[in-house]
Amino acid sequence: MPPLFVLCIDGLDIAYLDASPTPTLDALKRAAAHPGDDAYFRMGRGMLPSVTNVNMTSILTGLYPRGHGIVSNFWLDGGAEVYMEDASYLLAPTLLRRVAQRGGRSALLVAKQKLRTLLDDGATFATSAEQPAPWAVEGAGPPPAIYTAEVNLWLFDAALALLRREALDLCVIITTDYPMHAWPPEDARAIAYIQGLDRNIGALLEAFPSATLLLTADHGMNAKTVGVDLGKLLARGNIPCRVLPIIKDRYVVHHQNLGGAAYIYLENPADRERALEALRECPHVEMALPREEAAQRFRLHPQRIGDILVLADREAVFGPLHKEVERVAVRSHGSLHETFVPLLAHNARGFRAQENRQLGEWVAQRLGL
């Protein structure tokens, strides 16, 4: 049986595909434009908050965040700030674990080590570019640095080398979005990167022409020009709280821990209505929702989010700043404006999806999980 590929291209805003010549992906999209049941392409939606851990977990479980429990890159666990980078935080098994439970074989190749530790439970082969497994180095050589575009292309080389010697039921490749944080779609470096991805996807399909390929992203990407420190905003109204920028992780070069969504943990729950009013008066806040409404509307796990979810407008990001409002120059994500993602399928009879998490649903059905 040919392998089933799940490609999660971190930060793949459709603008990057529109700006770059991509003969392989263009051919797949053209096939999807004709009547048939094996090819599919459309723009769909990712999960909110539009950050990596939330969406990658949804893709590899087929569940909303309410079901798998990952609602941010980090959270307050008993009052302590904890990165959600360990499989113990998962409330549901991934496709990799379910394949293993059925006696199958799978591989997970990721750029960031945080995603390996979060998602690799059950994988027959697993590697990150940051801490590469010996088999990956043997097949593709030493990986480039994590803050490069080339590191993503290395993942495809390592996957191809592995698949040429090992029979697998499922192969998952997850890139890093450093190139999208660093360069806008029209930048020559971004175009070269997208072209490299396209060539490597073509190499996979040339080596395994009967393989099924599913491709999506965890989130899009936008240029941000305004930063808002929500803690300072609420302190001005004498509302003590802790603000968790949902995007915060160890890869600060990407986004400086500035993102389009935040959780507010109030010291005094009685301050909630005053806090909501103050937040909604901020011109850069698109939405401020109490816990219950946020959990219901975006299918979040209610015990793992703050008292309030705050979403920024298209141009704004939240995070710790010197002033309450500052001019910034950063490419980032997290808000509703970065939930648009491509959904592409090849040799995938019956695949239909409107959300990225539905890739996981379809794979489970296809593999009889």
mmCIF file of C-alpha atoms in Angstrom:
data_model
loop_
_atom_site.group_PDB
_atom_site.id
_atom_site.type_symbol
_atom_site.label_atom_id
_atom_site.label_comp_id
_atom_site.label_asym_id
_atom_site.label_seq_id
_atom_site.Cartn_x
_atom_site.Cartn_y
_atom_site.Cartn_z
ATOM 1 C CA MET A 1 0.000 0.000 0.000
ATOM 2 C CA PRO A 2 1.501 3.405 -0.938
ATOM 3 C CA PRO A 3 2.144 5.855 1.926
ATOM 4 C CA LEU A 4 -0.270 8.531 2.999
ATOM 5 C CA PHE A 5 1.416 11.930 3.360
ATOM 6 C CA VAL A 6 0.107 14.669 5.649
ATOM 7 C CA LEU A 7 1.978 17.913 4.977
ATOM 8 C CA CYS A 8 1.442 20.702 7.494
ATOM 9 C CA ILE A 9 3.112 23.797 6.057
ATOM 10 C CA ASP A 10 3.415 26.130 9.029
ATOM 11 C CA GLY A 11 2.166 29.646 8.273
ATOM 12 C CA LEU A 12 1.260 28.934 4.635
ATOM 13 C CA ASP A 13 -0.868 31.964 3.898
ATOM 14 C CA ILE A 14 -2.440 31.667 0.437
ATOM 15 C CA ALA A 15 -0.694 34.908 -0.545
ATOM 16 C CA TYR A 16 2.597 32.978 -0.690
ATOM 17 C CA LEU A 17 1.184 30.519 -3.204
ATOM 18 C CA ASP A 18 -0.282 33.346 -5.257
ATOM 19 C CA ALA A 19 3.085 35.151 -5.403
ATOM 20 C CA SER A 20 5.260 32.167 -6.347
ATOM 21 C CA PRO A 21 5.495 29.891 -9.399
ATOM 22 C CA THR A 22 4.490 26.458 -8.067
ATOM 23 C CA PRO A 23 4.125 24.009 -10.972
ATOM 24 C CA THR A 24 3.553 20.961 -8.764
ATOM 25 C CA LEU A 25 0.877 22.520 -6.574
ATOM 26 C CA ASP A 26 -0.671 24.318 -9.549
ATOM 27 C CA ALA A 27 -1.087 20.985 -11.320
ATOM 28 C CA LEU A 28 -2.754 19.509 -8.237
ATOM 29 C CA LYS A 29 -5.097 22.493 -8.006
ATOM 30 C CA ARG A 30 -5.968 22.205 -11.697
ATOM 31 C CA ALA A 31 -6.830 18.542 -11.211
ATOM 32 C CA ALA A 32 -9.145 19.543 -8.375
ATOM 33 C CA ALA A 33 -10.946 21.992 -10.673
ATOM 34 C CA HIS A 34 -12.216 19.161 -12.880
ATOM 35 C CA PRO A 35 -15.029 16.798 -11.964
ATOM 36 C CA GLY A 36 -13.665 13.855 -10.071
ATOM 37 C CA ASP A 37 -13.343 12.370 -6.651
ATOM 38 C CA ASP A 38 -9.585 12.021 -6.188
ATOM 39 C CA ALA A 39 -8.419 15.653 -6.048
ATOM 40 C CA TYR A 40 -9.583 18.544 -3.924
ATOM 41 C CA PHE A 41 -8.622 22.150 -3.296
ATOM 42 C CA ARG A 42 -10.280 25.011 -1.488
ATOM 43 C CA MET A 43 -9.527 27.692 1.054
ATOM 44 C CA GLY A 44 -10.765 26.611 4.448
ATOM 45 C CA ARG A 45 -10.471 27.526 8.097
ATOM 46 C CA GLY A 46 -8.089 26.648 10.865
ATOM 47 C CA MET A 47 -8.742 26.620 14.559
ATOM 48 C CA LEU A 48 -8.861 29.707 16.754
ATOM 49 C CA PRO A 49 -6.543 30.788 18.355
ATOM 50 C CA SER A 50 -4.596 30.629 15.103
ATOM 51 C CA VAL A 51 -1.328 29.397 16.601
ATOM 52 C CA THR A 52 0.787 26.334 15.881
ATOM 53 C CA ASN A 53 0.222 23.996 18.825
ATOM 54 C CA VAL A 54 -3.562 24.391 18.726
ATOM 55 C CA ASN A 55 -3.854 23.723 15.009
ATOM 56 C CA MET A 56 -1.228 21.029 14.577
ATOM 57 C CA THR A 57 -2.885 19.056 17.361
ATOM 58 C CA SER A 58 -6.295 19.470 15.733
ATOM 59 C CA ILE A 59 -4.894 18.289 12.393
ATOM 60 C CA LEU A 60 -3.338 15.193 13.959
ATOM 61 C CA THR A 61 -6.349 14.291 16.106
ATOM 62 C CA GLY A 62 -9.226 15.469 13.906
ATOM 63 C CA LEU A 63 -10.676 17.229 16.954
ATOM 64 C CA TYR A 64 -11.480 20.743 18.050
ATOM 65 C CA PRO A 65 -9.369 22.143 20.913
ATOM 66 C CA ARG A 66 -12.163 21.237 23.337
ATOM 67 C CA GLY A 67 -11.501 17.582 22.559
ATOM 68 C CA HIS A 68 -7.708 17.470 22.562
ATOM 69 C CA GLY A 69 -7.086 20.111 25.237
ATOM 70 C CA ILE A 70 -4.390 22.212 23.542
ATOM 71 C CA VAL A 71 -5.674 25.793 23.589
ATOM 72 C CA SER A 72 -2.451 27.808 23.348
ATOM 73 C CA ASN A 73 1.320 27.455 23.041
ATOM 74 C CA PHE A 74 1.521 27.781 26.832
ATOM 75 C CA TRP A 75 -0.845 28.239 29.737
ATOM 76 C CA LEU A 76 -1.201 28.773 33.465
ATOM 77 C CA ASP A 77 -1.002 25.378 35.152
ATOM 78 C CA GLY A 78 -1.653 25.857 38.855
ATOM 79 C CA GLY A 79 -0.563 29.468 38.564
ATOM 80 C CA ALA A 80 2.743 28.637 36.833
ATOM 81 C CA GLU A 81 3.423 29.477 33.187
ATOM 82 C CA VAL A 82 3.995 26.162 31.399
ATOM 83 C CA TYR A 83 4.770 25.498 27.738
ATOM 84 C CA MET A 84 2.341 22.956 26.319
ATOM 85 C CA GLU A 85 5.035 20.878 24.640
ATOM 86 C CA ASP A 86 4.477 17.461 26.153
ATOM 87 C CA ALA A 87 2.133 14.650 25.151
ATOM 88 C CA SER A 88 0.866 14.474 28.739
ATOM 89 C CA TYR A 89 -1.215 17.566 27.972
ATOM 90 C CA LEU A 90 -3.108 15.776 25.187
ATOM 91 C CA LEU A 91 -6.610 14.637 26.070
ATOM 92 C CA ALA A 92 -6.927 12.455 22.953
ATOM 93 C CA PRO A 93 -4.586 10.188 20.952
ATOM 94 C CA THR A 94 -3.009 11.440 17.749
ATOM 95 C CA LEU A 95 -3.187 9.625 14.411
ATOM 96 C CA LEU A 96 0.337 8.339 15.087
ATOM 97 C CA ARG A 97 -0.757 6.660 18.318
ATOM 98 C CA ARG A 98 -3.871 5.239 16.669
ATOM 99 C CA VAL A 99 -1.842 3.829 13.764
ATOM 100 C CA ALA A 100 0.485 2.141 16.268
ATOM 101 C CA GLN A 101 -2.464 0.695 18.181
ATOM 102 C CA ARG A 102 -3.602 -0.987 14.952
ATOM 103 C CA GLY A 103 -0.133 -2.397 14.322
ATOM 104 C CA GLY A 104 0.780 0.164 11.647
ATOM 105 C CA ARG A 105 3.945 2.181 11.065
ATOM 106 C CA SER A 106 4.293 5.931 10.870
ATOM 107 C CA ALA A 107 6.849 8.728 10.751
ATOM 108 C CA LEU A 108 6.791 12.264 12.121
ATOM 109 C CA LEU A 109 9.311 14.790 10.793
ATOM 110 C CA VAL A 110 9.133 18.284 12.294
ATOM 111 C CA ALA A 111 11.350 21.340 12.303
ATOM 112 C CA LYS A 112 10.720 22.378 15.922
ATOM 113 C CA GLN A 113 11.560 20.084 18.795
ATOM 114 C CA LYS A 114 8.502 21.352 20.710
ATOM 115 C CA LEU A 115 6.204 19.660 18.188
ATOM 116 C CA ARG A 116 8.088 16.400 18.356
ATOM 117 C CA THR A 117 7.697 16.186 22.145
ATOM 118 C CA LEU A 118 4.032 17.171 21.881
ATOM 119 C CA LEU A 119 2.988 14.908 19.006
ATOM 120 C CA ASP A 120 5.396 11.993 18.472
ATOM 121 C CA ASP A 121 3.730 9.484 20.815
ATOM 122 C CA GLY A 122 3.192 6.321 18.784
ATOM 123 C CA ALA A 123 5.415 7.221 15.828
ATOM 124 C CA THR A 124 7.651 4.440 14.545
ATOM 125 C CA PHE A 125 10.156 7.062 13.401
ATOM 126 C CA ALA A 126 10.314 10.598 14.733
ATOM 127 C CA THR A 127 12.761 13.432 14.352
ATOM 128 C CA SER A 128 13.034 17.171 14.676
ATOM 129 C CA ALA A 129 15.537 19.293 12.822
ATOM 130 C CA GLU A 130 16.688 20.769 16.123
ATOM 131 C CA GLN A 131 17.505 17.364 17.615
ATOM 132 C CA PRO A 132 17.780 15.108 14.566
ATOM 133 C CA ALA A 133 17.565 11.340 14.854
ATOM 134 C CA PRO A 134 20.553 9.380 13.485
ATOM 135 C CA TRP A 135 18.464 7.920 10.653
ATOM 136 C CA ALA A 136 17.505 11.430 9.517
ATOM 137 C CA VAL A 137 21.117 12.640 9.439
ATOM 138 C CA GLU A 138 22.165 9.468 7.640
ATOM 139 C CA GLY A 139 19.537 10.046 4.976
ATOM 140 C CA ALA A 140 19.686 13.818 4.518
ATOM 141 C CA GLY A 141 22.862 15.027 6.204
ATOM 142 C CA PRO A 142 23.064 17.467 9.127
ATOM 143 C CA PRO A 143 20.048 19.816 9.230
ATOM 144 C CA PRO A 144 20.345 23.564 8.642
ATOM 145 C CA ALA A 145 19.721 25.976 11.519
ATOM 146 C CA ILE A 146 16.156 26.364 12.773
ATOM 147 C CA TYR A 147 15.967 30.041 11.761
ATOM 148 C CA THR A 148 16.353 29.307 8.048
ATOM 149 C CA ALA A 149 14.104 28.380 5.145
ATOM 150 C CA GLU A 150 16.398 25.492 4.223
ATOM 151 C CA VAL A 151 15.548 23.598 7.403
ATOM 152 C CA ASN A 152 12.095 22.868 5.994
ATOM 153 C CA LEU A 153 13.484 21.497 2.749
ATOM 154 C CA TRP A 154 15.736 19.195 4.780
ATOM 155 C CA LEU A 155 12.636 17.574 6.294
ATOM 156 C CA PHE A 156 11.479 16.478 2.851
ATOM 157 C CA ASP A 157 14.905 15.070 2.010
ATOM 158 C CA ALA A 158 14.931 13.106 5.259
ATOM 159 C CA ALA A 159 11.396 11.809 4.641
ATOM 160 C CA LEU A 160 12.233 10.680 1.109
ATOM 161 C CA ALA A 161 15.363 8.874 2.276
ATOM 162 C CA LEU A 162 13.386 7.127 5.026
ATOM 163 C CA LEU A 163 10.567 6.067 2.722
ATOM 164 C CA ARG A 164 12.963 4.571 0.219
ATOM 165 C CA ARG A 165 14.003 1.988 2.814
ATOM 166 C CA GLU A 166 10.997 1.691 5.145
ATOM 167 C CA ALA A 167 7.358 0.830 4.431
ATOM 168 C CA LEU A 168 5.065 3.260 6.233
ATOM 169 C CA ASP A 169 1.322 3.705 6.473
ATOM 170 C CA LEU A 170 1.509 7.387 7.392
ATOM 171 C CA CYS A 171 4.178 10.069 7.015
ATOM 172 C CA VAL A 172 3.627 13.469 8.624
ATOM 173 C CA ILE A 173 5.859 16.458 7.806
ATOM 174 C CA ILE A 174 5.504 19.691 9.803
ATOM 175 C CA THR A 175 7.604 22.700 8.824
ATOM 176 C CA THR A 176 8.429 25.917 10.674
ATOM 177 C CA ASP A 177 6.946 29.290 9.715
ATOM 178 C CA TYR A 178 10.154 31.266 10.181
ATOM 179 C CA PRO A 179 10.242 32.229 6.458
ATOM 180 C CA MET A 180 6.711 33.648 6.628
ATOM 181 C CA HIS A 181 7.485 35.602 9.795
ATOM 182 C CA ALA A 182 10.651 36.921 8.184
ATOM 183 C CA TRP A 183 9.549 37.775 4.637
ATOM 184 C CA PRO A 184 6.356 38.983 2.933
ATOM 185 C CA PRO A 185 5.030 36.921 0.004
ATOM 186 C CA GLU A 186 6.570 39.150 -2.680
ATOM 187 C CA ASP A 187 10.092 38.993 -1.197
ATOM 188 C CA ALA A 188 12.518 37.109 -3.439
ATOM 189 C CA ARG A 189 13.608 34.950 -0.498
ATOM 190 C CA ALA A 190 10.017 33.921 0.225
ATOM 191 C CA ILE A 191 9.435 33.115 -3.446
ATOM 192 C CA ALA A 192 12.593 30.976 -3.556
ATOM 193 C CA TYR A 193 11.452 29.135 -0.428
ATOM 194 C CA ILE A 194 7.978 28.372 -1.788
ATOM 195 C CA GLN A 195 9.515 27.187 -5.043
ATOM 196 C CA GLY A 196 11.782 24.867 -3.038
ATOM 197 C CA LEU A 197 8.791 23.442 -1.187
ATOM 198 C CA ASP A 198 7.003 22.896 -4.482
ATOM 199 C CA ARG A 199 9.983 21.022 -5.930
ATOM 200 C CA ASN A 200 10.265 18.817 -2.866
ATOM 201 C CA ILE A 201 6.566 17.986 -2.912
ATOM 202 C CA GLY A 202 7.016 17.099 -6.570
ATOM 203 C CA ALA A 203 9.908 14.807 -5.643
ATOM 204 C CA LEU A 204 7.713 12.949 -3.143
ATOM 205 C CA LEU A 205 5.001 12.418 -5.731
ATOM 206 C CA GLU A 206 7.500 11.368 -8.389
ATOM 207 C CA ALA A 207 8.965 8.771 -6.035
ATOM 208 C CA PHE A 208 5.507 7.584 -4.910
ATOM 209 C CA PRO A 209 3.045 8.385 -7.716
ATOM 210 C CA SER A 210 0.248 6.328 -6.132
ATOM 211 C CA ALA A 211 0.604 7.960 -2.718
ATOM 212 C CA THR A 212 -2.157 9.995 -1.133
ATOM 213 C CA LEU A 213 -1.153 13.542 -0.253
ATOM 214 C CA LEU A 214 -3.016 15.907 2.038
ATOM 215 C CA LEU A 215 -1.685 19.440 2.502
ATOM 216 C CA THR A 216 -2.819 22.224 4.779
ATOM 217 C CA ALA A 217 -1.507 24.891 7.149
ATOM 218 C CA ASP A 218 -1.970 25.686 10.794
ATOM 219 C CA HIS A 219 -2.545 29.401 10.211
ATOM 220 C CA GLY A 220 -1.943 32.286 7.844
ATOM 221 C CA MET A 221 0.257 35.323 8.373
ATOM 222 C CA ASN A 222 -0.175 39.111 8.320
ATOM 223 C CA ALA A 223 1.968 42.191 8.757
ATOM 224 C CA LYS A 224 1.255 43.909 12.086
ATOM 225 C CA THR A 225 1.814 47.600 12.756
ATOM 226 C CA VAL A 226 0.241 48.204 16.196
ATOM 227 C CA GLY A 227 1.110 46.576 19.503
ATOM 228 C CA VAL A 228 -1.135 46.713 22.584
ATOM 229 C CA ASP A 229 -0.095 45.818 26.120
ATOM 230 C CA LEU A 230 -3.380 44.548 27.566
ATOM 231 C CA GLY A 231 -1.948 44.394 31.074
ATOM 232 C CA LYS A 232 -1.189 48.120 31.013
ATOM 233 C CA LEU A 233 -4.599 48.824 29.484
ATOM 234 C CA LEU A 234 -6.407 47.069 32.333
ATOM 235 C CA ALA A 235 -4.069 48.415 35.005
ATOM 236 C CA ARG A 236 -5.130 51.905 33.943
ATOM 237 C CA GLY A 237 -8.640 50.900 35.085
ATOM 238 C CA ASN A 238 -7.348 49.352 38.323
ATOM 239 C CA ILE A 239 -8.122 45.831 37.138
ATOM 240 C CA PRO A 240 -5.338 43.496 38.342
ATOM 241 C CA CYS A 241 -4.767 40.517 36.068
ATOM 242 C CA ARG A 242 -2.290 38.291 34.281
ATOM 243 C CA VAL A 243 -2.166 38.447 30.497
ATOM 244 C CA LEU A 244 -1.032 35.408 28.536
ATOM 245 C CA PRO A 245 -0.149 36.110 24.893
ATOM 246 C CA ILE A 246 -1.274 32.825 23.362
ATOM 247 C CA ILE A 247 1.483 32.848 20.745
ATOM 248 C CA LYS A 248 4.297 32.912 23.308
ATOM 249 C CA ASP A 249 6.871 30.166 22.842
ATOM 250 C CA ARG A 250 10.634 29.623 22.793
ATOM 251 C CA TYR A 251 11.043 30.830 19.197
ATOM 252 C CA VAL A 252 11.002 34.557 19.903
ATOM 253 C CA VAL A 253 12.915 35.452 16.728
ATOM 254 C CA HIS A 254 9.778 34.532 14.801
ATOM 255 C CA HIS A 255 7.291 36.928 16.374
ATOM 256 C CA GLN A 256 8.821 38.509 19.510
ATOM 257 C CA ASN A 257 5.969 36.855 21.473
ATOM 258 C CA LEU A 258 3.533 39.326 19.897
ATOM 259 C CA GLY A 259 0.340 37.743 18.565
ATOM 260 C CA GLY A 260 -3.258 38.423 17.728
ATOM 261 C CA ALA A 261 -4.886 36.680 20.704
ATOM 262 C CA ALA A 262 -4.510 36.645 24.482
ATOM 263 C CA TYR A 263 -6.116 35.140 27.558
ATOM 264 C CA ILE A 264 -6.836 37.387 30.553
ATOM 265 C CA TYR A 265 -6.696 35.837 34.025
ATOM 266 C CA LEU A 266 -8.366 38.200 36.496
ATOM 267 C CA GLU A 267 -7.244 38.371 40.109
ATOM 268 C CA ASN A 268 -10.802 39.255 41.095
ATOM 269 C CA PRO A 269 -13.547 37.539 39.046
ATOM 270 C CA ALA A 270 -15.911 40.365 40.025
ATOM 271 C CA ASP A 271 -13.904 42.633 37.709
ATOM 272 C CA ARG A 272 -14.935 40.731 34.595
ATOM 273 C CA GLU A 273 -17.595 43.099 33.289
ATOM 274 C CA ARG A 274 -15.394 46.133 33.867
ATOM 275 C CA ALA A 275 -12.535 44.380 32.131
ATOM 276 C CA LEU A 276 -14.696 43.428 29.155
ATOM 277 C CA GLU A 277 -15.919 47.012 28.841
ATOM 278 C CA ALA A 278 -12.387 48.420 28.971
ATOM 279 C CA LEU A 279 -11.112 45.926 26.421
ATOM 280 C CA ARG A 280 -13.979 46.517 23.999
ATOM 281 C CA GLU A 281 -13.307 50.260 24.095
ATOM 282 C CA CYS A 282 -9.813 49.690 22.698
ATOM 283 C CA PRO A 283 -9.923 50.374 18.929
ATOM 284 C CA HIS A 284 -7.457 47.550 18.241
ATOM 285 C CA VAL A 285 -9.512 44.895 20.070
ATOM 286 C CA GLU A 286 -11.840 43.180 17.629
ATOM 287 C CA MET A 287 -13.447 40.874 20.159
ATOM 288 C CA ALA A 288 -13.369 40.294 23.921
ATOM 289 C CA LEU A 289 -15.333 37.283 25.138
ATOM 290 C CA PRO A 290 -15.937 35.833 28.605
ATOM 291 C CA ARG A 291 -14.681 32.301 29.160
ATOM 292 C CA GLU A 292 -17.998 30.540 28.626
ATOM 293 C CA GLU A 293 -18.801 32.313 25.372
ATOM 294 C CA ALA A 294 -15.258 31.889 24.025
ATOM 295 C CA ALA A 295 -15.254 28.160 24.815
ATOM 296 C CA GLN A 296 -18.600 27.619 23.130
ATOM 297 C CA ARG A 297 -17.981 29.789 20.073
ATOM 298 C CA PHE A 298 -14.494 28.461 19.257
ATOM 299 C CA ARG A 299 -14.844 24.977 20.798
ATOM 300 C CA LEU A 300 -12.103 25.555 23.364
ATOM 301 C CA HIS A 301 -11.525 23.544 26.517
ATOM 302 C CA PRO A 302 -13.128 25.779 29.188
ATOM 303 C CA GLN A 303 -10.824 24.647 32.011
ATOM 304 C CA ARG A 304 -7.688 25.582 30.080
ATOM 305 C CA ILE A 305 -8.406 29.148 29.038
ATOM 306 C CA GLY A 306 -8.482 32.424 30.945
ATOM 307 C CA ASP A 307 -11.435 34.417 32.215
ATOM 308 C CA ILE A 308 -11.474 36.411 28.979
ATOM 309 C CA LEU A 309 -10.325 35.718 25.408
ATOM 310 C CA VAL A 310 -9.202 38.834 23.507
ATOM 311 C CA LEU A 311 -8.755 38.946 19.730
ATOM 312 C CA ALA A 312 -6.953 41.689 17.826
ATOM 313 C CA ASP A 313 -7.900 43.346 14.577
ATOM 314 C CA ARG A 314 -5.942 42.581 11.409
ATOM 315 C CA GLU A 315 -3.122 45.068 12.069
ATOM 316 C CA ALA A 316 -2.666 44.594 15.828
ATOM 317 C CA VAL A 317 -0.831 42.237 18.169
ATOM 318 C CA PHE A 318 -0.824 41.811 21.959
ATOM 319 C CA GLY A 319 2.144 41.371 24.253
ATOM 320 C CA PRO A 320 4.341 43.031 26.891
ATOM 321 C CA LEU A 321 5.499 46.457 25.685
ATOM 322 C CA HIS A 322 7.089 49.624 27.055
ATOM 323 C CA LYS A 323 3.871 51.570 26.417
ATOM 324 C CA GLU A 324 0.207 50.657 26.380
ATOM 325 C CA VAL A 325 0.093 51.174 22.605
ATOM 326 C CA GLU A 326 3.148 51.194 20.343
ATOM 327 C CA ARG A 327 4.010 51.076 16.687
ATOM 328 C CA VAL A 328 5.497 47.688 15.767
ATOM 329 C CA ALA A 329 6.803 46.024 12.636
ATOM 330 C CA VAL A 330 6.284 42.276 12.874
ATOM 331 C CA ARG A 331 4.660 39.537 10.813
ATOM 332 C CA SER A 332 2.507 37.418 13.098
ATOM 333 C CA HIS A 333 -0.734 35.516 13.665
ATOM 334 C CA GLY A 334 -3.176 34.393 16.353
ATOM 335 C CA SER A 335 -6.325 36.312 15.420
ATOM 336 C CA LEU A 336 -9.352 35.455 13.301
ATOM 337 C CA HIS A 337 -7.594 37.073 10.339
ATOM 338 C CA GLU A 338 -5.036 34.260 10.212
ATOM 339 C CA THR A 339 -7.490 31.340 10.297
ATOM 340 C CA PHE A 340 -7.691 31.051 6.485
ATOM 341 C CA VAL A 341 -5.710 28.015 5.278
ATOM 342 C CA PRO A 342 -5.417 25.972 2.073
ATOM 343 C CA LEU A 343 -6.854 22.464 1.952
ATOM 344 C CA LEU A 344 -5.410 20.345 -0.853
ATOM 345 C CA ALA A 345 -5.743 16.627 -1.515
ATOM 346 C CA HIS A 346 -4.285 14.333 -4.176
ATOM 347 C CA ASN A 347 -5.207 10.670 -4.733
ATOM 348 C CA ALA A 348 -7.670 11.099 -1.883
ATOM 349 C CA ARG A 349 -10.961 9.605 -3.013
ATOM 350 C CA GLY A 350 -13.904 11.137 -1.192
ATOM 351 C CA PHE A 351 -11.897 13.801 0.627
ATOM 352 C CA ARG A 352 -13.972 16.883 1.392
ATOM 353 C CA ALA A 353 -13.123 19.408 4.099
ATOM 354 C CA GLN A 354 -13.814 22.938 5.234
ATOM 355 C CA GLU A 355 -11.472 22.947 8.262
ATOM 356 C CA ASN A 356 -7.886 21.794 8.644
ATOM 357 C CA ARG A 357 -8.789 19.424 11.502
ATOM 358 C CA GLN A 358 -10.881 17.395 9.036
ATOM 359 C CA LEU A 359 -7.668 16.046 7.526
ATOM 360 C CA GLY A 360 -7.309 14.036 10.717
ATOM 361 C CA GLU A 361 -10.899 12.808 10.485
ATOM 362 C CA TRP A 362 -10.412 11.644 6.901
ATOM 363 C CA VAL A 363 -7.066 9.944 7.559
ATOM 364 C CA ALA A 364 -8.593 8.019 10.475
ATOM 365 C CA GLN A 365 -11.360 6.754 8.207
ATOM 366 C CA ARG A 366 -8.998 5.972 5.362
ATOM 367 C CA LEU A 367 -6.661 3.940 7.575
ATOM 368 C CA GLY A 368 -9.497 2.242 9.434
ATOM 369 C CA LEU A 369 -8.621 3.777 12.779
#
